[in-house]
Coordinates of N, CA, C and O in Angstrom, one line a residue:
M1 N 86.4 -43.9 16.9 CA 86.5 -45.2 16.4 C 85.6 -46.2 17.3 O 85.0 -47.1 16.7
D2 N 85.5 -45.9 18.6 CA 84.8 -46.8 19.5 C 83.3 -46.9 19.0 O 82.7 -47.9 19.0
E3 N 82.8 -45.7 18.6 CA 81.4 -45.7 18.2 C 81.1 -46.6 16.9 O 80.1 -47.3 16.8
R4 N 82.1 -46.6 16.0 CA 82.0 -47.4 14.8 C 81.8 -48.9 15.2 O 80.9 -49.6 14.7
W5 N 82.7 -49.4 16.1 CA 82.6 -50.8 16.5 C 81.4 -51.1 17.4 O 80.9 -52.2 17.3
M6 N 81.0 -50.1 18.2 CA 79.8 -50.4 19.0 C 78.6 -50.5 18.1 O 77.7 -51.3 18.4
R7 N 78.6 -49.7 17.0 CA 77.4 -49.9 16.1 C 77.4 -51.3 15.5 O 76.3 -51.8 15.3
E8 N 78.5 -51.9 15.3 CA 78.6 -53.3 14.9 C 78.0 -54.2 15.9 O 77.2 -55.1 15.6
A9 N 78.3 -54.0 17.2 CA 77.8 -54.8 18.3 C 76.3 -54.5 18.4 O 75.6 -55.5 18.7
I10 N 75.8 -53.3 18.2 CA 74.4 -53.0 18.2 C 73.7 -53.8 17.2 O 72.6 -54.4 17.4
E11 N 74.2 -54.0 16.0 CA 73.6 -54.8 14.9 C 73.5 -56.2 15.4 O 72.5 -56.9 15.1
E12 N 74.5 -56.7 16.1 CA 74.4 -58.1 16.6 C 73.3 -58.2 17.7 O 72.5 -59.2 17.7
A13 N 73.2 -57.2 18.5 CA 72.1 -57.2 19.5 C 70.7 -57.2 18.9 O 69.8 -57.8 19.4
K14 N 70.6 -56.5 17.8 CA 69.3 -56.5 17.1 C 69.0 -57.9 16.6 O 67.8 -58.3 16.6
K15 N 70.0 -58.7 16.2 CA 69.7 -60.1 15.8 C 69.2 -60.9 16.9 O 68.4 -61.7 16.8
A16 N 69.8 -60.6 18.1 CA 69.4 -61.4 19.3 C 67.9 -61.0 19.6 O 67.1 -62.0 19.8
A17 N 67.5 -59.8 19.6 CA 66.1 -59.4 19.8 C 65.2 -60.0 18.8 O 64.1 -60.5 19.2
A18 N 65.6 -60.1 17.6 CA 64.7 -60.7 16.5 C 64.5 -62.1 16.8 O 63.5 -62.7 16.4
A19 N 65.5 -62.8 17.4 CA 65.3 -64.2 17.8 C 64.7 -64.4 19.1 O 64.6 -65.6 19.6
G20 N 64.2 -63.4 19.8 CA 63.6 -63.5 21.1 C 64.6 -63.6 22.2 O 64.2 -63.9 23.4
E21 N 65.9 -63.3 22.0 CA 66.9 -63.3 23.0 C 67.1 -61.9 23.6 O 66.8 -60.9 22.9
V22 N 67.6 -61.8 24.8 CA 67.9 -60.5 25.4 C 68.9 -59.9 24.4 O 70.0 -60.5 24.0
P23 N 68.7 -58.6 24.0 CA 69.5 -58.0 22.9 C 70.8 -57.5 23.4 O 71.0 -56.3 23.7
V24 N 71.8 -58.4 23.4 CA 73.2 -58.1 23.7 C 74.0 -58.6 22.5 O 73.8 -59.7 22.1
G25 N 74.9 -57.7 22.0 CA 75.7 -58.1 20.9 C 77.2 -57.7 21.3 O 77.4 -56.8 22.1
A26 N 78.1 -58.4 20.6 CA 79.5 -58.2 20.8 C 80.3 -58.4 19.6 O 79.9 -59.3 18.7
V27 N 81.4 -57.7 19.4 CA 82.3 -57.9 18.4 C 83.7 -57.8 19.0 O 84.0 -57.1 19.9
V28 N 84.6 -58.6 18.4 CA 86.1 -58.6 18.7 C 86.8 -58.0 17.6 O 86.7 -58.4 16.4
V29 N 87.6 -56.9 17.9 CA 88.4 -56.2 16.9 C 89.9 -56.4 17.1 O 90.4 -56.3 18.2
K30 N 90.5 -56.7 16.0 CA 92.0 -56.8 16.0 C 92.6 -56.1 14.8 O 92.1 -56.3 13.7
N31 N 93.5 -55.3 15.0 CA 94.2 -54.5 13.9 C 93.2 -53.8 13.0 O 93.3 -53.8 11.8
G32 N 92.2 -53.2 13.7 CA 91.3 -52.4 12.9 C 90.2 -53.1 12.1 O 89.6 -52.6 11.2
A33 N 90.0 -54.4 12.4 CA 89.0 -55.2 11.7 C 88.2 -56.1 12.7 O 88.8 -56.6 13.7
V34 N 87.0 -56.3 12.4 CA 86.2 -57.3 13.2 C 86.6 -58.7 12.9 O 86.6 -59.1 11.7
I35 N 87.1 -59.5 13.9 CA 87.4 -60.9 13.6 C 86.4 -61.8 14.1 O 86.4 -63.0 13.8
A36 N 85.5 -61.4 15.0 CA 84.4 -62.2 15.5 C 83.3 -61.4 15.9 O 83.4 -60.2 16.4
R37 N 82.1 -61.9 15.8 CA 80.9 -61.2 16.2 C 79.9 -62.3 16.7 O 79.9 -63.5 16.3
A38 N 79.1 -61.8 17.7 CA 78.1 -62.8 18.3 C 77.0 -62.0 19.0 O 77.2 -60.8 19.2
H39 N 75.9 -62.7 19.3 CA 74.8 -62.1 20.1 C 74.4 -63.2 21.0 O 74.7 -64.4 20.9
N40 N 73.6 -62.8 22.0 CA 73.0 -63.7 23.0 C 72.3 -64.8 22.3 O 71.5 -64.6 21.3
E41 N 72.5 -66.1 22.7 CA 71.8 -67.2 22.2 C 71.5 -68.2 23.3 O 71.4 -69.4 23.0
R42 N 71.3 -67.8 24.5 CA 71.0 -68.7 25.6 C 69.8 -69.5 25.4 O 69.7 -70.7 25.6
E43 N 68.7 -68.8 25.0 CA 67.4 -69.5 24.8 C 67.5 -70.4 23.6 O 67.0 -71.6 23.6
T44 N 68.0 -69.9 22.5 CA 68.1 -70.7 21.3 C 69.0 -72.0 21.5 O 68.6 -73.1 21.1
A45 N 70.1 -71.8 22.1 CA 71.1 -72.9 22.3 C 70.8 -73.7 23.5 O 71.4 -74.8 23.7
K46 N 69.9 -73.2 24.4 CA 69.6 -73.8 25.7 C 70.9 -74.0 26.5 O 71.2 -75.1 27.0
D47 N 71.7 -73.0 26.5 CA 73.1 -73.0 27.0 C 73.3 -71.7 27.9 O 73.3 -70.6 27.3
V48 N 73.5 -71.9 29.2 CA 73.7 -70.8 30.1 C 74.9 -70.0 29.7 O 74.9 -68.8 30.0
S49 N 75.9 -70.6 29.1 CA 77.1 -69.8 28.7 C 77.0 -69.2 27.3 O 78.0 -68.6 26.9
A50 N 75.9 -69.2 26.7 CA 75.8 -68.7 25.3 C 75.6 -67.1 25.3 O 74.7 -66.6 24.6
H51 N 76.3 -66.5 26.2 CA 76.3 -65.0 26.2 C 77.1 -64.5 25.0 O 78.0 -65.1 24.5
A52 N 76.7 -63.3 24.5 CA 77.4 -62.7 23.3 C 78.9 -62.7 23.5 O 79.6 -63.0 22.6
E53 N 79.3 -62.2 24.7 CA 80.8 -62.1 24.9 C 81.5 -63.4 24.8 O 82.5 -63.5 24.2
L54 N 81.0 -64.4 25.5 CA 81.7 -65.7 25.4 C 81.7 -66.3 24.1 O 82.7 -66.8 23.6
T55 N 80.6 -66.2 23.3 CA 80.6 -66.7 22.0 C 81.6 -66.0 21.1 O 82.3 -66.6 20.3
A56 N 81.6 -64.6 21.2 CA 82.5 -63.8 20.4 C 84.0 -64.2 20.8 O 84.8 -64.3 19.9
L57 N 84.3 -64.4 22.1 CA 85.7 -64.8 22.5 C 86.0 -66.2 21.8 O 87.1 -66.3 21.4
R58 N 85.1 -67.1 21.9 CA 85.4 -68.4 21.3 C 85.7 -68.3 19.8 O 86.6 -68.9 19.3
R59 N 84.8 -67.5 19.1 CA 85.0 -67.3 17.7 C 86.3 -66.6 17.4 O 87.0 -67.0 16.4
A60 N 86.7 -65.6 18.2 CA 88.0 -64.9 18.0 C 89.1 -65.9 18.2 O 90.1 -65.8 17.4
A61 N 89.1 -66.7 19.2 CA 90.1 -67.7 19.4 C 90.3 -68.6 18.2 O 91.4 -69.0 17.9
A62 N 89.1 -69.0 17.7 CA 89.2 -69.9 16.5 C 89.9 -69.2 15.3 O 90.6 -69.8 14.6
V63 N 89.6 -67.9 15.1 CA 90.2 -67.2 14.0 C 91.7 -67.0 14.2 O 92.5 -67.2 13.3
T64 N 92.1 -66.6 15.5 CA 93.5 -66.4 15.7 C 94.3 -67.6 16.0 O 95.5 -67.6 15.9
G65 N 93.6 -68.7 16.3 CA 94.3 -69.9 16.7 C 95.0 -69.9 18.1 O 95.8 -70.7 18.4
D66 N 94.5 -69.0 18.9 CA 95.0 -68.8 20.3 C 93.9 -68.3 21.2 O 93.2 -67.4 20.8
W67 N 93.9 -68.8 22.4 CA 92.9 -68.3 23.4 C 93.4 -67.0 23.9 O 92.6 -66.2 24.5
R68 N 94.6 -66.7 23.8 CA 95.2 -65.4 24.3 C 94.8 -64.3 23.2 O 95.3 -64.4 22.1
L69 N 94.0 -63.4 23.6 CA 93.5 -62.3 22.7 C 94.1 -61.0 23.1 O 93.4 -60.0 23.1
S70 N 95.3 -61.0 23.5 CA 95.9 -59.8 24.1 C 96.1 -58.6 23.2 O 96.2 -57.5 23.7
D71 N 95.9 -58.8 21.9 CA 96.0 -57.7 21.0 C 94.6 -57.4 20.4 O 94.5 -56.8 19.3
C72 N 93.5 -57.8 21.1 CA 92.2 -57.6 20.7 C 91.4 -56.7 21.7 O 91.7 -56.6 22.8
T73 N 90.3 -56.1 21.1 CA 89.4 -55.3 21.9 C 88.0 -55.9 21.7 O 87.6 -56.2 20.6
L74 N 87.3 -56.1 22.8 CA 85.9 -56.5 22.8 C 85.0 -55.3 23.0 O 85.1 -54.5 23.9
Y75 N 84.0 -55.2 22.1 CA 82.9 -54.2 22.1 C 81.7 -55.0 22.4 O 81.3 -55.9 21.7
V76 N 81.0 -54.6 23.5 CA 79.7 -55.3 23.9 C 78.7 -54.2 24.3 O 79.0 -53.2 24.9
T77 N 77.5 -54.5 24.0 CA 76.4 -53.5 24.2 C 76.0 -53.3 25.7 O 75.5 -52.3 26.0
L78 N 76.3 -54.4 26.5 CA 75.9 -54.3 27.9 C 77.1 -54.7 28.7 O 77.9 -55.6 28.3
E79 N 77.3 -54.0 29.8 CA 78.5 -54.3 30.7 C 78.5 -55.8 31.0 O 77.4 -56.4 31.4
P80 N 79.6 -56.5 30.9 CA 79.6 -57.9 31.1 C 79.3 -58.3 32.6 O 79.6 -57.6 33.5
C81 N 78.7 -59.5 32.7 CA 78.3 -60.1 34.0 C 79.6 -60.7 34.5 O 80.7 -60.8 33.9
P82 N 79.6 -61.2 35.8 CA 80.8 -61.8 36.4 C 81.4 -63.0 35.5 O 82.6 -63.1 35.4
M83 N 80.5 -63.8 35.0 CA 81.0 -65.0 34.2 C 81.8 -64.5 33.0 O 82.9 -64.9 32.7
C84 N 81.2 -63.5 32.3 CA 81.8 -63.0 31.1 C 83.1 -62.1 31.4 O 84.1 -62.2 30.7
A85 N 83.0 -61.4 32.5 CA 84.1 -60.6 32.9 C 85.3 -61.5 33.2 O 86.5 -61.2 32.9
G86 N 85.0 -62.6 33.9 CA 86.1 -63.5 34.2 C 86.7 -64.1 33.0 O 88.0 -64.2 32.9
A87 N 85.9 -64.4 32.0 CA 86.4 -65.0 30.7 C 87.3 -63.9 30.0 O 88.3 -64.3 29.4
L88 N 86.8 -62.7 29.9 CA 87.6 -61.7 29.2 C 88.9 -61.4 29.9 O 89.9 -61.1 29.2
L89 N 88.9 -61.5 31.2 CA 90.2 -61.3 31.9 C 91.1 -62.5 31.6 O 92.3 -62.3 31.3
A90 N 90.6 -63.7 31.6 CA 91.4 -64.9 31.2 C 91.9 -64.9 29.8 O 93.0 -65.3 29.5
A91 N 91.1 -64.3 28.9 CA 91.5 -64.2 27.5 C 92.6 -63.1 27.3 O 93.1 -63.0 26.2
R92 N 92.8 -62.3 28.3 CA 93.9 -61.3 28.3 C 93.7 -60.2 27.2 O 94.6 -59.7 26.6
L93 N 92.4 -59.9 27.0 CA 92.1 -58.8 26.1 C 92.8 -57.5 26.5 O 92.9 -57.2 27.7
C94 N 93.2 -56.7 25.6 CA 93.9 -55.5 25.9 C 92.9 -54.4 26.3 O 93.2 -53.5 27.1
R95 N 91.6 -54.5 25.8 CA 90.6 -53.5 26.1 C 89.2 -54.1 26.0 O 89.0 -55.0 25.2
V96 N 88.3 -53.5 26.8 CA 86.9 -53.9 26.8 C 86.1 -52.6 26.7 O 86.4 -51.7 27.5
V97 N 85.2 -52.5 25.8 CA 84.4 -51.3 25.6 C 82.9 -51.7 25.7 O 82.5 -52.7 25.0
F98 N 82.1 -51.1 26.6 CA 80.7 -51.5 26.7 C 79.8 -50.3 26.5 O 80.3 -49.2 26.7
G99 N 78.6 -50.6 26.2 CA 77.6 -49.5 25.9 C 76.9 -49.1 27.2 O 77.2 -48.1 27.8
A100 N 75.9 -49.9 27.6 CA 75.1 -49.6 28.8 C 75.7 -50.3 30.0 O 76.1 -51.5 29.9
A101 N 75.7 -49.6 31.1 CA 76.1 -50.2 32.4 C 75.0 -51.2 32.8 O 73.8 -51.0 32.4
D102 N 75.3 -52.2 33.6 CA 74.3 -53.1 34.1 C 74.3 -53.0 35.7 O 75.1 -53.7 36.3
P103 N 73.4 -52.2 36.2 CA 73.3 -52.1 37.6 C 72.9 -53.3 38.4 O 73.0 -53.3 39.6
A104 N 72.4 -54.3 37.7 CA 72.0 -55.6 38.4 C 73.1 -56.6 38.4 O 73.2 -57.3 39.4
A105 N 74.0 -56.7 37.4 CA 75.0 -57.7 37.4 C 76.3 -57.3 36.7 O 77.1 -58.2 36.4
G106 N 76.5 -56.0 36.5 CA 77.7 -55.6 35.8 C 79.0 -55.9 36.7 O 79.0 -55.6 37.9
A107 N 80.0 -56.4 36.0 CA 81.2 -56.8 36.7 C 82.4 -56.0 36.3 O 83.6 -56.4 36.5
L108 N 82.2 -54.9 35.6 CA 83.3 -54.0 35.2 C 83.1 -52.6 35.8 O 83.5 -51.6 35.2
G109 N 82.5 -52.6 37.0 CA 82.4 -51.3 37.7 C 81.0 -51.0 38.3 O 81.0 -50.3 39.3
S110 N 80.0 -51.6 37.8 CA 78.6 -51.3 38.3 C 78.3 -52.0 39.7 O 78.0 -51.3 40.6
V111 N 78.4 -53.3 39.7 CA 78.2 -54.1 40.9 C 79.5 -54.6 41.4 O 79.8 -54.4 42.6
L112 N 80.3 -55.2 40.6 CA 81.6 -55.6 40.9 C 82.6 -55.0 39.9 O 82.2 -54.4 38.9
N113 N 83.8 -55.0 40.3 CA 84.9 -54.5 39.4 C 86.0 -55.6 39.4 O 87.0 -55.4 40.0
L114 N 85.8 -56.6 38.6 CA 86.7 -57.7 38.6 C 88.1 -57.3 38.2 O 89.1 -57.9 38.8
P115 N 88.3 -56.4 37.3 CA 89.7 -56.1 36.9 C 90.5 -55.5 38.1 O 91.8 -55.5 38.1
R116 N 89.8 -55.0 39.2 CA 90.5 -54.5 40.3 C 91.2 -55.5 41.1 O 92.1 -55.2 41.9
Y117 N 90.7 -56.8 41.0 CA 91.3 -57.8 41.8 C 92.5 -58.4 41.1 O 92.6 -58.5 39.9
P118 N 93.5 -58.8 41.9 CA 94.8 -59.4 41.2 C 94.6 -60.8 40.7 O 95.1 -61.7 41.2
L119 N 93.7 -60.9 39.7 CA 93.4 -62.2 39.1 C 94.4 -62.7 38.1 O 95.1 -63.7 38.3
S120 N 94.5 -62.0 37.0 CA 95.5 -62.4 36.0 C 95.8 -61.2 35.0 O 96.9 -61.2 34.5
H121 N 94.8 -60.4 34.8 CA 95.0 -59.4 33.8 C 94.2 -58.1 34.1 O 93.1 -58.2 34.7
D122 N 94.6 -57.0 33.6 CA 93.9 -55.8 33.9 C 93.7 -55.0 32.6 O 94.5 -54.1 32.2
P123 N 92.6 -55.3 31.8 CA 92.4 -54.6 30.5 C 92.0 -53.2 30.8 O 91.4 -52.8 31.8
A124 N 92.2 -52.3 29.8 CA 91.6 -51.0 29.8 C 90.1 -51.2 29.6 O 89.7 -52.0 28.8
V125 N 89.3 -50.4 30.4 CA 87.8 -50.5 30.3 C 87.2 -49.2 30.0 O 87.6 -48.2 30.7
T126 N 86.4 -49.1 29.0 CA 85.7 -47.9 28.6 C 84.2 -48.2 28.6 O 83.8 -49.1 27.9
G127 N 83.4 -47.4 29.3 CA 82.0 -47.6 29.3 C 81.2 -46.5 28.7 O 81.8 -45.4 28.4
D128 N 79.9 -46.7 28.6 CA 79.0 -45.6 28.1 C 79.2 -45.2 26.7 O 78.8 -44.1 26.3
V129 N 79.7 -46.1 25.8 CA 79.8 -45.8 24.4 C 78.5 -46.1 23.8 O 78.0 -47.2 23.8
L130 N 77.9 -45.1 23.2 CA 76.5 -45.2 22.6 C 75.5 -45.8 23.6 O 74.7 -46.6 23.3
E131 N 75.7 -45.3 24.9 CA 74.9 -45.9 26.0 C 73.4 -45.8 25.7 O 72.7 -46.7 26.0
R132 N 73.0 -44.6 25.3 CA 71.5 -44.5 25.0 C 71.0 -45.5 24.0 O 69.9 -46.1 24.3
D133 N 71.7 -45.7 23.0 CA 71.2 -46.6 21.9 C 71.2 -48.1 22.5 O 70.3 -48.8 22.3
C134 N 72.3 -48.4 23.2 CA 72.3 -49.8 23.8 C 71.3 -50.0 24.9 O 70.6 -51.0 24.9
A135 N 71.1 -49.0 25.7 CA 70.1 -49.1 26.8 C 68.7 -49.2 26.2 O 67.8 -49.9 26.7
A136 N 68.4 -48.4 25.1 CA 67.1 -48.4 24.5 C 66.7 -49.7 23.9 O 65.6 -50.2 24.0
L137 N 67.7 -50.4 23.3 CA 67.5 -51.8 22.8 C 66.9 -52.7 23.9 O 66.0 -53.4 23.8
L138 N 67.6 -52.6 25.1 CA 67.2 -53.5 26.2 C 65.8 -53.1 26.8 O 65.0 -53.9 27.0
S139 N 65.6 -51.8 27.0 CA 64.4 -51.3 27.6 C 63.2 -51.6 26.6 O 62.1 -52.0 27.1
D140 N 63.4 -51.4 25.3 CA 62.3 -51.7 24.4 C 62.0 -53.2 24.4 O 60.8 -53.6 24.3
F141 N 63.0 -54.0 24.4 CA 62.8 -55.5 24.4 C 62.0 -55.9 25.6 O 61.0 -56.7 25.5
F142 N 62.4 -55.4 26.8 CA 61.7 -55.9 28.0 C 60.3 -55.2 28.1 O 59.4 -55.9 28.6
K143 N 60.1 -54.1 27.6 CA 58.8 -53.4 27.5 C 57.9 -54.3 26.7 O 56.7 -54.6 27.1
K144 N 58.3 -54.7 25.5 CA 57.5 -55.6 24.6 C 57.2 -56.9 25.3 O 56.1 -57.5 25.2
R145 N 58.2 -57.4 26.0 CA 58.0 -58.7 26.7 C 57.0 -58.6 27.8 O 56.1 -59.5 27.9
R146 N 57.0 -57.5 28.5 CA 56.0 -57.3 29.6 C 54.6 -57.2 29.0 O 53.6 -57.6 29.6
Q147 N 54.5 -56.5 27.9 CA 53.2 -56.3 27.2 C 52.6 -57.6 26.6 O 51.4 -57.7 26.5
A148 N 53.4 -58.5 26.3 CA 53.0 -59.7 25.6 C 52.3 -60.7 26.6 O 52.3 -60.7 27.7

């Protein structure tokens, strides 16, 4: 089932790439259905916080009418950064699933592991779901950017 939802997140990441954004996509799933989806929009929105994860969390909260998303799972193509990891902990997600690890800024085990700290919540974390597909989106994007 994780691969199904990660494919949805990959489709969002492709939208980001088409818009010239770093290709990261996210979906929030509740009761077996996507309730929110988003992709990076930092350049488009001129907003440092317009990461796929944060936008998806905002949209999920609007759908549920509650910032507490304790019965939801976030699927994201790239391991969340510290800002996004902090937000997903605050949102009390039950689970986070990511595709590619981020050795530069990952905060769910690669560089930092925020859930290990006694902050507020400890979601289940699963990584490396469709990792090759997720990593290829990023490497292809940056390869094209360097060539341009």
